[in-house]
Short mmCIF file of C-alpha atoms in Angstrom, two decimals:
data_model
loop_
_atom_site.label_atom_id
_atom_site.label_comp_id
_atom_site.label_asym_id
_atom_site.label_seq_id
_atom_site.Cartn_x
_atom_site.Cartn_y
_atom_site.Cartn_z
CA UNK H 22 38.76 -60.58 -53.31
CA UNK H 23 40.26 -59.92 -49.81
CA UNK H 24 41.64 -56.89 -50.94
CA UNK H 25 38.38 -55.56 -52.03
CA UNK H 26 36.73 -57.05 -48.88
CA UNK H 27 39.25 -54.98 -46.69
CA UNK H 28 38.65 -51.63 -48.72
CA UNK H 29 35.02 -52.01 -48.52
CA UNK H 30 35.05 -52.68 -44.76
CA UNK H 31 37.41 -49.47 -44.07
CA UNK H 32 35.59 -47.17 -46.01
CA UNK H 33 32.55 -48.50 -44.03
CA UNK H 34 34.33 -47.64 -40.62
CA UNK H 35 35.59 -44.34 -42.06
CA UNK H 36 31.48 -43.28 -43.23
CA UNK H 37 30.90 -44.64 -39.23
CA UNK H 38 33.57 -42.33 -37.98
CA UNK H 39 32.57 -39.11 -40.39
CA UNK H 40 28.61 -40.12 -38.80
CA UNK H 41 29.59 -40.03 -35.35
CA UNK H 42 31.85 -37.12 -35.54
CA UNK H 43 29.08 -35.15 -37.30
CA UNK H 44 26.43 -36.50 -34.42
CA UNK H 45 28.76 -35.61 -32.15
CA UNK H 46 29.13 -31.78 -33.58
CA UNK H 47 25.61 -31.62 -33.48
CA UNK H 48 24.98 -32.02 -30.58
CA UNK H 49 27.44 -29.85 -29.47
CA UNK H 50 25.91 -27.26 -31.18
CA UNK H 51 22.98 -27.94 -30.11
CA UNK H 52 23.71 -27.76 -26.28
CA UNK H 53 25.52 -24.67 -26.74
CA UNK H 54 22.48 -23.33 -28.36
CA UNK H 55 19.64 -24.48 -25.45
CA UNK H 56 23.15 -23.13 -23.07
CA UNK H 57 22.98 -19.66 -24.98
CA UNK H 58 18.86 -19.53 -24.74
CA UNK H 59 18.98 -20.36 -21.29
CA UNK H 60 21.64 -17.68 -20.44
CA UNK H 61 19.08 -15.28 -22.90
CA UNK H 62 16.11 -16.09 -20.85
CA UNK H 63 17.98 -15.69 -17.37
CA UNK H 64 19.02 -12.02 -18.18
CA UNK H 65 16.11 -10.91 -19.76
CA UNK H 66 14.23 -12.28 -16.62
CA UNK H 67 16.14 -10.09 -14.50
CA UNK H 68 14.70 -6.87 -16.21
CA UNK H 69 12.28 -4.48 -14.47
CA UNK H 70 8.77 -4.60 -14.18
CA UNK H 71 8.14 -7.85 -12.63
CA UNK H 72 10.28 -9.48 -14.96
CA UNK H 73 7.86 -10.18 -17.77
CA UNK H 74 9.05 -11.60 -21.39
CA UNK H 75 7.18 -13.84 -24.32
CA UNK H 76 7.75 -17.07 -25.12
CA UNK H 77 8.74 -16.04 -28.53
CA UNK H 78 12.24 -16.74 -28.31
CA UNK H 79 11.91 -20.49 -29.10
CA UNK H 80 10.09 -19.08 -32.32
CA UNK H 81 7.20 -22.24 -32.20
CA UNK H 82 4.06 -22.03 -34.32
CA UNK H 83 1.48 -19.35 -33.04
CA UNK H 84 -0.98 -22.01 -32.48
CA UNK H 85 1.65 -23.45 -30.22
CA UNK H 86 2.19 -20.68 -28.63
CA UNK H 87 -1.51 -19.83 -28.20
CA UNK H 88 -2.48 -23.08 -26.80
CA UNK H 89 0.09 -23.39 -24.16
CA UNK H 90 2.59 -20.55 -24.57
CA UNK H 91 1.49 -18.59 -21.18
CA UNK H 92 1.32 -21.26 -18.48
CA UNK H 93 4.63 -22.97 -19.73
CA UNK H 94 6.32 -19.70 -20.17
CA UNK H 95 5.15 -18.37 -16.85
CA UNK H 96 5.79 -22.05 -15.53
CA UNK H 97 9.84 -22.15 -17.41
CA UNK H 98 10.53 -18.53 -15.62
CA UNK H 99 9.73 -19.95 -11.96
CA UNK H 100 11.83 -23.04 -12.28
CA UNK H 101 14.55 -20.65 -13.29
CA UNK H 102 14.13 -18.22 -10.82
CA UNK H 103 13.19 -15.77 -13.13
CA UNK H 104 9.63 -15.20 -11.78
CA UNK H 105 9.90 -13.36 -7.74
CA UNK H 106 7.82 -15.73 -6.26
CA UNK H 107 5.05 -17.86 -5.69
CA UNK H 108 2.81 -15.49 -5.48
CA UNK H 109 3.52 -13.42 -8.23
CA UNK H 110 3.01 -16.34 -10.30
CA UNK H 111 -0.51 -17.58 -9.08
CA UNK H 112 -1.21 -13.61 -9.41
CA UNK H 113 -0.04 -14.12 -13.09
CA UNK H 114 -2.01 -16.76 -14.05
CA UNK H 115 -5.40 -15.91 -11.85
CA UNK H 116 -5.66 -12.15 -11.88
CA UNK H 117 -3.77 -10.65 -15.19
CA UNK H 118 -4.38 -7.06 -14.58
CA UNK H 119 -1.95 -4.86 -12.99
CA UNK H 120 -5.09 -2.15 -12.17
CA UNK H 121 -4.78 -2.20 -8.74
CA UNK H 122 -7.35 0.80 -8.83
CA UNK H 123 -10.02 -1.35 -9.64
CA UNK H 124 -12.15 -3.52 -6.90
CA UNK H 125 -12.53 -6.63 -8.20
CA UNK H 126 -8.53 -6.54 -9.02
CA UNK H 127 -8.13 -5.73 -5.23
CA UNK H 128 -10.08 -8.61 -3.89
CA UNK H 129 -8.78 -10.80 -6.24
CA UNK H 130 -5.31 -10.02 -4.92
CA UNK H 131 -6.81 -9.86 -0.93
CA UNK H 132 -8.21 -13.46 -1.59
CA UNK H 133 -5.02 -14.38 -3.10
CA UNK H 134 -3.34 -13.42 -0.53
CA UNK H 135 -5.13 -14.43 2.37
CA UNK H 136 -5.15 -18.53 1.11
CA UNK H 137 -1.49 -18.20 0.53
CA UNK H 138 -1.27 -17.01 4.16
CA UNK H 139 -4.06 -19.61 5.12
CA UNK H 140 -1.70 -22.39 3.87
CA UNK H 141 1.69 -21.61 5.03
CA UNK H 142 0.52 -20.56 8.56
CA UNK H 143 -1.49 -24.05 9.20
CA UNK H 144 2.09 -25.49 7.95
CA UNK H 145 3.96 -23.79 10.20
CA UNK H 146 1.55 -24.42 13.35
CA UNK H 147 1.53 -28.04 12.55
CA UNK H 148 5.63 -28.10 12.07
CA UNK H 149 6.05 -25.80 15.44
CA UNK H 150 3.59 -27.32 17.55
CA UNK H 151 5.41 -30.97 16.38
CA UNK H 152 8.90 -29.22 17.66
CA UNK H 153 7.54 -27.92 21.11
CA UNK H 154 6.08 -31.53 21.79
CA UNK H 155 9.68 -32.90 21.27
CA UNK H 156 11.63 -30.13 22.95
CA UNK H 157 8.84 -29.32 26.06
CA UNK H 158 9.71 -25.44 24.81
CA UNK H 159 7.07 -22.60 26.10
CA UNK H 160 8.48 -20.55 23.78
CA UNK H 161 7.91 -22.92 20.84
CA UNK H 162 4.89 -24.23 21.37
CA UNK H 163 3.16 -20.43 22.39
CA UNK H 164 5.05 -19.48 18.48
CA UNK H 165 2.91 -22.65 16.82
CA UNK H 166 0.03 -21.20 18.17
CA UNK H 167 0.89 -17.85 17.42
CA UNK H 168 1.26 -18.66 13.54
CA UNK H 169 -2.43 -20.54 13.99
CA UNK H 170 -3.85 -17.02 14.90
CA UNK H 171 -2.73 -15.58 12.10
CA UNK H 172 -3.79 -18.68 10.00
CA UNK H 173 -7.16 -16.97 11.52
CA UNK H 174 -6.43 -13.68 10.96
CA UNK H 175 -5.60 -14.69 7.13
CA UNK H 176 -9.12 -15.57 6.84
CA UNK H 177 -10.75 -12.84 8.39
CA UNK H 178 -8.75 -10.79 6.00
CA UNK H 179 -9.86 -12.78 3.00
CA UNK H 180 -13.69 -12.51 4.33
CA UNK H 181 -13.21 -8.92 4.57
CA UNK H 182 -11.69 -8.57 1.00
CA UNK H 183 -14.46 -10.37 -0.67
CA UNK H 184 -17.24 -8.28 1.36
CA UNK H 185 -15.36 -4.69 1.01
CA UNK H 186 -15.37 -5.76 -3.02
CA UNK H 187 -19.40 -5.80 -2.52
CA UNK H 188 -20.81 -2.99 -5.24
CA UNK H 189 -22.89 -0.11 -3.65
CA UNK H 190 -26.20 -0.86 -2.71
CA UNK H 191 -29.47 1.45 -1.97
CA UNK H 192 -28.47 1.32 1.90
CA UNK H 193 -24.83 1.36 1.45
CA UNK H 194 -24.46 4.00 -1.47
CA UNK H 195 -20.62 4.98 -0.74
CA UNK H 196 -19.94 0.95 -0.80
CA UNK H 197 -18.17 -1.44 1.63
CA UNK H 198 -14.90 -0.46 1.31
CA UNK H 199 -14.82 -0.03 4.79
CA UNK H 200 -15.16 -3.42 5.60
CA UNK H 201 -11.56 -4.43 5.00
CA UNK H 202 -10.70 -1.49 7.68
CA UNK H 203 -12.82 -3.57 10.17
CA UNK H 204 -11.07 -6.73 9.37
CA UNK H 205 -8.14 -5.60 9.61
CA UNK H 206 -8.63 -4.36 12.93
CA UNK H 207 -10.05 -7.95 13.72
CA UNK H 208 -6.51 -8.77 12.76
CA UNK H 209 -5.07 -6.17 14.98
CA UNK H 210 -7.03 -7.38 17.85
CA UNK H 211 -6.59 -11.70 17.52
CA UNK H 212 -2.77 -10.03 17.60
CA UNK H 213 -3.04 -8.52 21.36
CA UNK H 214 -4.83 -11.12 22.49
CA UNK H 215 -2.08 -14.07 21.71
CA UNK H 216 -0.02 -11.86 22.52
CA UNK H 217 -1.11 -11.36 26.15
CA UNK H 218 -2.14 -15.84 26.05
CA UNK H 219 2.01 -15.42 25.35
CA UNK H 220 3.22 -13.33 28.16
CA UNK H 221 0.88 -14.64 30.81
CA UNK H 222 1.92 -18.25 29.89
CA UNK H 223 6.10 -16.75 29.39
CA UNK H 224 6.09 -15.78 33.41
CA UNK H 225 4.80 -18.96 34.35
CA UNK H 226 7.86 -19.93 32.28
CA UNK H 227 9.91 -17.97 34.43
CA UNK H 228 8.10 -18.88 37.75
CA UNK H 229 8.87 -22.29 36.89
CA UNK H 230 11.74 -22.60 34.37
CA UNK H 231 12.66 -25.63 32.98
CA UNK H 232 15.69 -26.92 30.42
CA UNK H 233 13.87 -27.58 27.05
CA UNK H 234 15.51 -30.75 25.18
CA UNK H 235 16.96 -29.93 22.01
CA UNK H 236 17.21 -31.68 18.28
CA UNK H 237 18.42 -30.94 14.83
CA UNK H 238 14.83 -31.38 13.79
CA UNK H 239 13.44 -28.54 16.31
CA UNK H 240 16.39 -26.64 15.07
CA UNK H 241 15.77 -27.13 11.05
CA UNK H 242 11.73 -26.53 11.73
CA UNK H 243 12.64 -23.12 13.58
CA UNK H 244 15.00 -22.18 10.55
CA UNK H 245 12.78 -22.99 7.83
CA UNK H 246 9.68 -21.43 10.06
CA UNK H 247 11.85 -17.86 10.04
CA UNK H 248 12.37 -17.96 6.22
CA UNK H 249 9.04 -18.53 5.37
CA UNK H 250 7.74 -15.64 7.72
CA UNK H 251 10.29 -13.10 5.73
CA UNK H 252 8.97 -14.50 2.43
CA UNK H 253 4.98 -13.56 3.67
CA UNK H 254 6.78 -10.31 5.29
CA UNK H 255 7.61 -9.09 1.75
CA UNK H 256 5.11 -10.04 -0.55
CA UNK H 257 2.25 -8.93 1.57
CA UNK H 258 4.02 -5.89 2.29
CA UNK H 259 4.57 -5.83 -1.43
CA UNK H 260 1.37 -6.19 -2.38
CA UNK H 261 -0.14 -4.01 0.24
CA UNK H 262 1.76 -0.98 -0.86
CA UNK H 263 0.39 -1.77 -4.59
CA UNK H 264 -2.97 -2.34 -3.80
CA UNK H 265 -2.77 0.39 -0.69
CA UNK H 266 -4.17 -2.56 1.92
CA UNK H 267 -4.27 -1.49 5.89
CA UNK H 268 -5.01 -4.66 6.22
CA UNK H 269 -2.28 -6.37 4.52
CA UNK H 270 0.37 -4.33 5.64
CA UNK H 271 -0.98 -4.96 8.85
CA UNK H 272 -0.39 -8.42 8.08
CA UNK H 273 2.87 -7.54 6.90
CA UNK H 274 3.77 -6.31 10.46
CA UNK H 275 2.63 -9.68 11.84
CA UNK H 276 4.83 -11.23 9.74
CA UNK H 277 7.61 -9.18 10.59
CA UNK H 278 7.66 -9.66 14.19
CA UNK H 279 6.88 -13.46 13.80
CA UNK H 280 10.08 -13.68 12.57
CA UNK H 281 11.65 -11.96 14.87
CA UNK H 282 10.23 -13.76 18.06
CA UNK H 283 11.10 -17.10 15.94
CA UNK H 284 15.05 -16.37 16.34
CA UNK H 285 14.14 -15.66 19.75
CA UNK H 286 12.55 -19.04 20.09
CA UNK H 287 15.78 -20.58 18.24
CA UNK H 288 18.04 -18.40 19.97
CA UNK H 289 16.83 -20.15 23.37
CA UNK H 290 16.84 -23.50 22.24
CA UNK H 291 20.03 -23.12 21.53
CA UNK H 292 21.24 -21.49 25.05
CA UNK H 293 19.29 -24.15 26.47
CA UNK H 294 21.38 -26.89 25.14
CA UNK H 295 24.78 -25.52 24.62
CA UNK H 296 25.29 -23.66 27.83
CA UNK H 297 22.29 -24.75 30.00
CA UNK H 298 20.82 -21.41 30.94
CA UNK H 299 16.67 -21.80 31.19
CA UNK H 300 15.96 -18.55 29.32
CA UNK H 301 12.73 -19.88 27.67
CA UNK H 302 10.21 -18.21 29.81
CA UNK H 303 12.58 -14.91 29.20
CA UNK H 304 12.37 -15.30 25.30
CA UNK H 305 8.81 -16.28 25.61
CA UNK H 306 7.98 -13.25 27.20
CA UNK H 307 10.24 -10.95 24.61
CA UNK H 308 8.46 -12.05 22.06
CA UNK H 309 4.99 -11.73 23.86
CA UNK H 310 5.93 -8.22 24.02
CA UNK H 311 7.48 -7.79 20.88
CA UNK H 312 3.38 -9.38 18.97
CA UNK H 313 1.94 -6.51 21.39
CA UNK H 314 3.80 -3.74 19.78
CA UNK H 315 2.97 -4.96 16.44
CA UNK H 316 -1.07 -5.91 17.57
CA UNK H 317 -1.18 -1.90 18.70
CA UNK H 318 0.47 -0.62 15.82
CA UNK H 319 -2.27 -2.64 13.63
CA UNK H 320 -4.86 -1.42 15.26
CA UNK H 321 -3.91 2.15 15.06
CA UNK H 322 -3.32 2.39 11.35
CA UNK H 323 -7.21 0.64 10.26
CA UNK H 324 -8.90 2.29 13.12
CA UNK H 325 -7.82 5.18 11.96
CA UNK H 326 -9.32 5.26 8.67
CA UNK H 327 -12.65 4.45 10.43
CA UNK H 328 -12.64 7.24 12.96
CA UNK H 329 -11.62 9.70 9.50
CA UNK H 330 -8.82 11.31 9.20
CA UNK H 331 -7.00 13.74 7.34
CA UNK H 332 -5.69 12.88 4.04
CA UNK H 333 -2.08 12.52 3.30
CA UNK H 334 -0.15 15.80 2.52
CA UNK H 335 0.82 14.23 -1.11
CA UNK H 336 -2.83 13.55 -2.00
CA UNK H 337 -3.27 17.58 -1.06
CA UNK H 338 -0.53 18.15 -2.98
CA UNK H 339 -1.52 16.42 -6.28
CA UNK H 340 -5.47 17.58 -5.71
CA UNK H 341 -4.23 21.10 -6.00
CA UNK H 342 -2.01 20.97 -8.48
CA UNK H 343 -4.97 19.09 -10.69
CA UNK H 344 -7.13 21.85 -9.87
CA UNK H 345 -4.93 24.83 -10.58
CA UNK H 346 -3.71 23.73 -13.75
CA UNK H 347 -5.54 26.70 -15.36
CA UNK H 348 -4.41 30.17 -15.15
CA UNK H 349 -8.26 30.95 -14.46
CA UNK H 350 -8.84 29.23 -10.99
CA UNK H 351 -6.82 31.74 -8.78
CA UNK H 352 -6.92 29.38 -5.40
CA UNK H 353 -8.99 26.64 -3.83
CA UNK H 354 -10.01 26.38 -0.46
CA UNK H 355 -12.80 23.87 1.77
CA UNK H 356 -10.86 20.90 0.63
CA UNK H 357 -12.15 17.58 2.38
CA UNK H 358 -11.72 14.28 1.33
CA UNK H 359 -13.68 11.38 2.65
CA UNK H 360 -13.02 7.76 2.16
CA UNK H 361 -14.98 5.38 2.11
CA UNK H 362 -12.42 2.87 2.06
CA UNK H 363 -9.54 2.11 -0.34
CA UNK H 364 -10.09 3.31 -3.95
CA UNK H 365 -13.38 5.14 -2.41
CA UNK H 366 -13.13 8.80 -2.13
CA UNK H 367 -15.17 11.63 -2.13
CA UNK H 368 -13.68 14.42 -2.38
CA UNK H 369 -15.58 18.42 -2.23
CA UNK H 370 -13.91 21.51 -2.29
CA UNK H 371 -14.26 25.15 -3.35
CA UNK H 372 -12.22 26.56 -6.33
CA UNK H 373 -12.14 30.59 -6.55
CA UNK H 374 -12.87 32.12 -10.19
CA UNK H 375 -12.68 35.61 -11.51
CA UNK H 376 -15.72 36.92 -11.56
CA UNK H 377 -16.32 38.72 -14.61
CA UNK H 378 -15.53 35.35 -17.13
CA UNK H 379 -18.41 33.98 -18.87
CA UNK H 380 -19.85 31.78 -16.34
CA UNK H 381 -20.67 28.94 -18.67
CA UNK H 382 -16.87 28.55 -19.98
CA UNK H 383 -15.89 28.65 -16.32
CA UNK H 384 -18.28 25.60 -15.73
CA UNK H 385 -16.93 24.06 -18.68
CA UNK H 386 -13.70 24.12 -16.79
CA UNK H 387 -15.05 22.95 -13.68
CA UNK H 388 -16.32 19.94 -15.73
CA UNK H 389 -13.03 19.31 -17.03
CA UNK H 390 -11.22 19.72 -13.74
CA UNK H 391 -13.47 16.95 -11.94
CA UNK H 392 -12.93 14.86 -14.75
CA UNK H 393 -9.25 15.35 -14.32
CA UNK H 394 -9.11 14.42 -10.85
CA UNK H 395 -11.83 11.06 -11.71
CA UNK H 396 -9.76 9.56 -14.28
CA UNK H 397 -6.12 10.50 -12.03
CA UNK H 398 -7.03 9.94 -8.31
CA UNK H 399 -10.07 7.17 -9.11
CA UNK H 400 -11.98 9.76 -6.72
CA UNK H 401 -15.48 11.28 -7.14
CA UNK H 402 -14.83 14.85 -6.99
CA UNK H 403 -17.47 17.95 -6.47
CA UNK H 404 -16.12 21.65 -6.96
CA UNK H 405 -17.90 24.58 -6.18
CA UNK H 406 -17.35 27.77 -7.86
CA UNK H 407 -16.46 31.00 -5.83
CA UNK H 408 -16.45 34.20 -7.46
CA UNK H 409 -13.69 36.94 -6.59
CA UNK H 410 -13.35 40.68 -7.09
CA UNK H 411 -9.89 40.81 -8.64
CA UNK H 412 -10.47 44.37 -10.28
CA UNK H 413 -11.15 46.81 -7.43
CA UNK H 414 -8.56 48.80 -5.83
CA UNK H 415 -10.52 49.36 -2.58
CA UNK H 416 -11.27 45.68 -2.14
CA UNK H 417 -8.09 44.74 -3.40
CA UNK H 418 -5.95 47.05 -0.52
CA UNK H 419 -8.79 45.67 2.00
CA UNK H 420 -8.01 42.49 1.56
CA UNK H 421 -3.81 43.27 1.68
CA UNK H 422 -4.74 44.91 5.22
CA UNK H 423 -6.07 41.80 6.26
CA UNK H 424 -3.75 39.47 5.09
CA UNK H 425 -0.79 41.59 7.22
CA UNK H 426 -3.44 40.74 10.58
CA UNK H 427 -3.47 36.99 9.80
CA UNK H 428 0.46 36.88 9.05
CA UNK H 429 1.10 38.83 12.47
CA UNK H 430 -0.82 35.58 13.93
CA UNK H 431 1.23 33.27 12.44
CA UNK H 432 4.51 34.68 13.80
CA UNK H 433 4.94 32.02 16.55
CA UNK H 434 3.20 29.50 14.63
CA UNK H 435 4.47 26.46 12.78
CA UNK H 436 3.49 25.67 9.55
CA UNK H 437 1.14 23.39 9.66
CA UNK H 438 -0.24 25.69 12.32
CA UNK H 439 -1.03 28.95 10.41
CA UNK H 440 -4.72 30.98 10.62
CA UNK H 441 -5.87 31.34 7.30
CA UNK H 442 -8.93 33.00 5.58
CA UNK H 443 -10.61 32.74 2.42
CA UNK H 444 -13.82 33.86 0.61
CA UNK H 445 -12.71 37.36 1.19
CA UNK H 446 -15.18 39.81 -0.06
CA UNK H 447 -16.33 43.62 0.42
CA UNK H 448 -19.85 44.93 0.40
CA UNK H 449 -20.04 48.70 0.06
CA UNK H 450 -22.56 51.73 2.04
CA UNK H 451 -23.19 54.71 2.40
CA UNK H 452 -22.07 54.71 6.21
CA UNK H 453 -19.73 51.39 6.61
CA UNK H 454 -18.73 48.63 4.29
CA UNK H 455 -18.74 44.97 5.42
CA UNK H 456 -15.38 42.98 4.98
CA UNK H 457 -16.74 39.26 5.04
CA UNK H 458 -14.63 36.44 5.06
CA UNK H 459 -13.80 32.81 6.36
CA UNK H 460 -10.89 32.40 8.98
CA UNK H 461 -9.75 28.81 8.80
CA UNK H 462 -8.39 27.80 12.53
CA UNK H 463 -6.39 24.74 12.95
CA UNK H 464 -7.05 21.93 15.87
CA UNK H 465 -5.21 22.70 18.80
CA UNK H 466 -4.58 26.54 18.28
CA UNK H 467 -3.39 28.64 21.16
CA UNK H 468 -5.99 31.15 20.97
CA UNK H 469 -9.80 30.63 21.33
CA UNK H 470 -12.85 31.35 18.39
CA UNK H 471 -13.76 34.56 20.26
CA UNK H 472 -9.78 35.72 20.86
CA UNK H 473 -9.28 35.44 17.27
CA UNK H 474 -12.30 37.15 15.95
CA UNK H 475 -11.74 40.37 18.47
CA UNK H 476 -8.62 40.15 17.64
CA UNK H 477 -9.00 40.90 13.85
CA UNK H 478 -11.45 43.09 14.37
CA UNK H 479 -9.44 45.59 16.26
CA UNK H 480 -6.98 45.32 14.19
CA UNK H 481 -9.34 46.45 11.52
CA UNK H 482 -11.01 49.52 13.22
CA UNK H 483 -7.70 50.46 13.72
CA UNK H 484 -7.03 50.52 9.60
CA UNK H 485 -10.60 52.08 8.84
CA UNK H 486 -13.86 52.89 11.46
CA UNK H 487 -16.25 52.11 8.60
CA UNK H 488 -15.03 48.80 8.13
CA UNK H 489 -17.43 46.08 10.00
CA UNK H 490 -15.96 42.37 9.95
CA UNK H 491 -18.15 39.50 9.47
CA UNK H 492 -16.54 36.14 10.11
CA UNK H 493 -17.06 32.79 9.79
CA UNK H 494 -14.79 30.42 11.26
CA UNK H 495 -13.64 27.12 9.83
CA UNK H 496 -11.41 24.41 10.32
CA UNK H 497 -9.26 22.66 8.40
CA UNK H 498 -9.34 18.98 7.25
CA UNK H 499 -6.48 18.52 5.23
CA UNK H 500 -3.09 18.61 7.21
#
């Protein structure tokens, strides 16, 4: 009986043994697999294009996945770094579009953008203004005040996103994307004036200097004040550059040189405590002038846009190369773009045509063309059709004989200096012919209207007495 007894309770502790051993197995396995899907989910978030994968990798049910698989997904690739930042992940979850032609996806992402700065800059005025009442720092407490300006400026810009999103109204037909310009010269402007509050308060500094006092916790706020500042320096520059913002990259800027005057700020505390040299009012006044560089640089790039000008060479560039994709339109000239703020532009210009093609096909083609440049540039384009004498040898040696005068012109001239003329055509009589054509001046050229226009016409009595000029003289508004 104790035999049996013995064997009955050994082969119980042997079944034990082979249970936990095979428990044990499991759940080796089992960590090595959540190891292996973590290490799956790591380097697939690391792939281009803001790092997006499904949730499908954990294979649940689609209801599963459906009911929760986007927020938890979205929320499971920010814990693991996966996701670029906060930002990108609100933008995830509220705006879902990557359009950032479209209005409504730009204010979403202004709005966005503007509470995120709202927040952190209200942080970092309450954590610097708590560090200059310990430490009795200028420098500090003129930086807290600094980052509650732009707390300001944050909402202006938000204000101005949500108005410039506005849709076109009977008084207001072109929209009010122009509003956002204005704001962001609001910005521009709240920067120059803390920045002179800074420097007039920095030489009283210097007047009067005074030792600071110094902590770890003035130190740690400073440090963790300069971090954040790079973190809004790159997404708003990020975004801006996506979205093509003034305004945000003029936030950008802000942030920029926030950070900058920051390790200023820290970089005094510190030679205030260590070494015992009263720089503050000297860093105070750095940075002062450092916000005023940035505050003018604002202001120049939205005002700017507002006062109209000329489009970027690249946006001249593709526009042409749109509207010559046809063997039939033999040049373009007139080009002018307006803009009526981001993702608004009108743009108008004059495409030459051969004139013995069937005039409906060639407005066909003109239809096509604008629709071209709608659905690529998001612009509202209007072409008008000029027709040219390709076909007559008279016109034709004309017209070489006055391209040699405009060339001898642009001898001394740099590129984007050059005369050139367009809508060049000859009517014939029986005692002179008229050459008539548009000379196309740019701003700033050495020679006057009248110098230029006696010019070529001497130049073409010389080639033929019964040639009479008629000239019109433009100028150009594309660079």
């Amino acid at each position: 009986m104790k035999k049996d007894r013995f064997l009955w309770s050994a082969h119980r502790i042997t079944e034990r043994q082979k249970a936990g051993k095979a428990r044990s197995i499991k759940g080796k396995q089992l960590k090595n697999s959540r190891s292996t899907v973590s290490k799956q989910l790591v380097a697939l978030h690391s792939s281009q294009r803001d790092n997006y994968i499904s949730f499908q990798i954990y294979q649940e049910p689609a209801e599963v996945q459906r009911f929760c698989g986007f927020f938890f997904s979205e929320l499971l690739r920010f814990r693991l770094g996966g996701t670029k930042d906060m930002v990108t992940l609100l933008s995830k979850l509220w705006i879902k579009s990557d359009n950032y032609k479209d209005s409504k996806v730009r204010e979403k992402y202004g709005v966005l953008c503007g509470a995120v700065g709202i927040f952190l800059n209200v942080l970092l005025f309450l954590g610097k203004f708590f560090a200059g009442l310990l430490s009795g720092a200028i420098s500090i407490t003129a930086d807290a005040f600094n980052n509650l300006s732009d707390a300001g400026s944050s909402f202006i810009s938000m204000i101005g996103f949500k108005l410039s999103g506005r849709k076109p109204d009977p008084d207001h037909p072109f929209g009010h994307g122009r509003i956002e310009y204005i704001s962001g010269l609001f910005v521009a402007v709240m920067i120059i004036l803390m920045a002179y509050e800074l420097i007039k308060d920095s030489i009283g500094k210097i007047l009067h200097p005074e030792l600071p006092k110094f902590s770890i916790l003035v130190a740690v706020i400073l440090v963790v004040s300069i971090g954040v500042k790079i973190y809004m320096y790159f997404y708003n520059r990020s975004i801006g550059r996506k979205i093509e913002s003034a305004t945000m990259i003029a936030t950008a800027k802000d942030s920029l040189s926030d950070t900058f005057s920051t390790m200023v700020v820290l970089a005094s505390a510190l030679a205030a405590h260590f070494w015992k040299i009263p720089i503050d009012g000297y860093c105070g006044l750095l940075v002062g002038v450092m916000i005023l560089i940035a505050g003018i640089t604002a202001m120049k790039d939205t005002v700017s846009p507002l006062l109209g000008q000329a489009p970027e060479p690249e946006l001249v560039d593709e526009i042409e190369k749109i509207v010559r994709c046809d063997k039939r339109i033999l040049g373009i000239h007139d080009l002018v773009v307006h803009d009526y703020g981001p993702g608004r532009l009108m743009v108008s210009l004059h495409a030459e045509v051969p004139y013995k093609e069937d005039i409906l096909e060639l407005h066909d083609l003109i239809d096509q063309i604008e629709f071209s440049l709608r659905k690529e540039l998001n612009c509202e384009p209007v072409i008008h059709m000029d027709p040219i004498v390709d076909d007559d040898e008279e016109t034709n040696a004309a017209k070489a004989r006055i391209t040699e005068i405009i060339e001898s012109l642009n001898k001394d001239s740099r590129k984007n200096e050059n005369v050139q003329f367009h809508d060049f055509r000859m009517v014939k009589g029986s005692t002179h012919s008229n050459l008539i054509f548009d000379v196309v001046l740019p701003h700033g050229y050495q020679m006057s209207e009248e110098q230029i226009i006696a010019y070529i016409k001497e130049k073409v009595s010389e080639y033929n007495k019964n040639y009479y000029c008629v000239i019109h003289i433009d100028r150009a508004y594309v660079k």
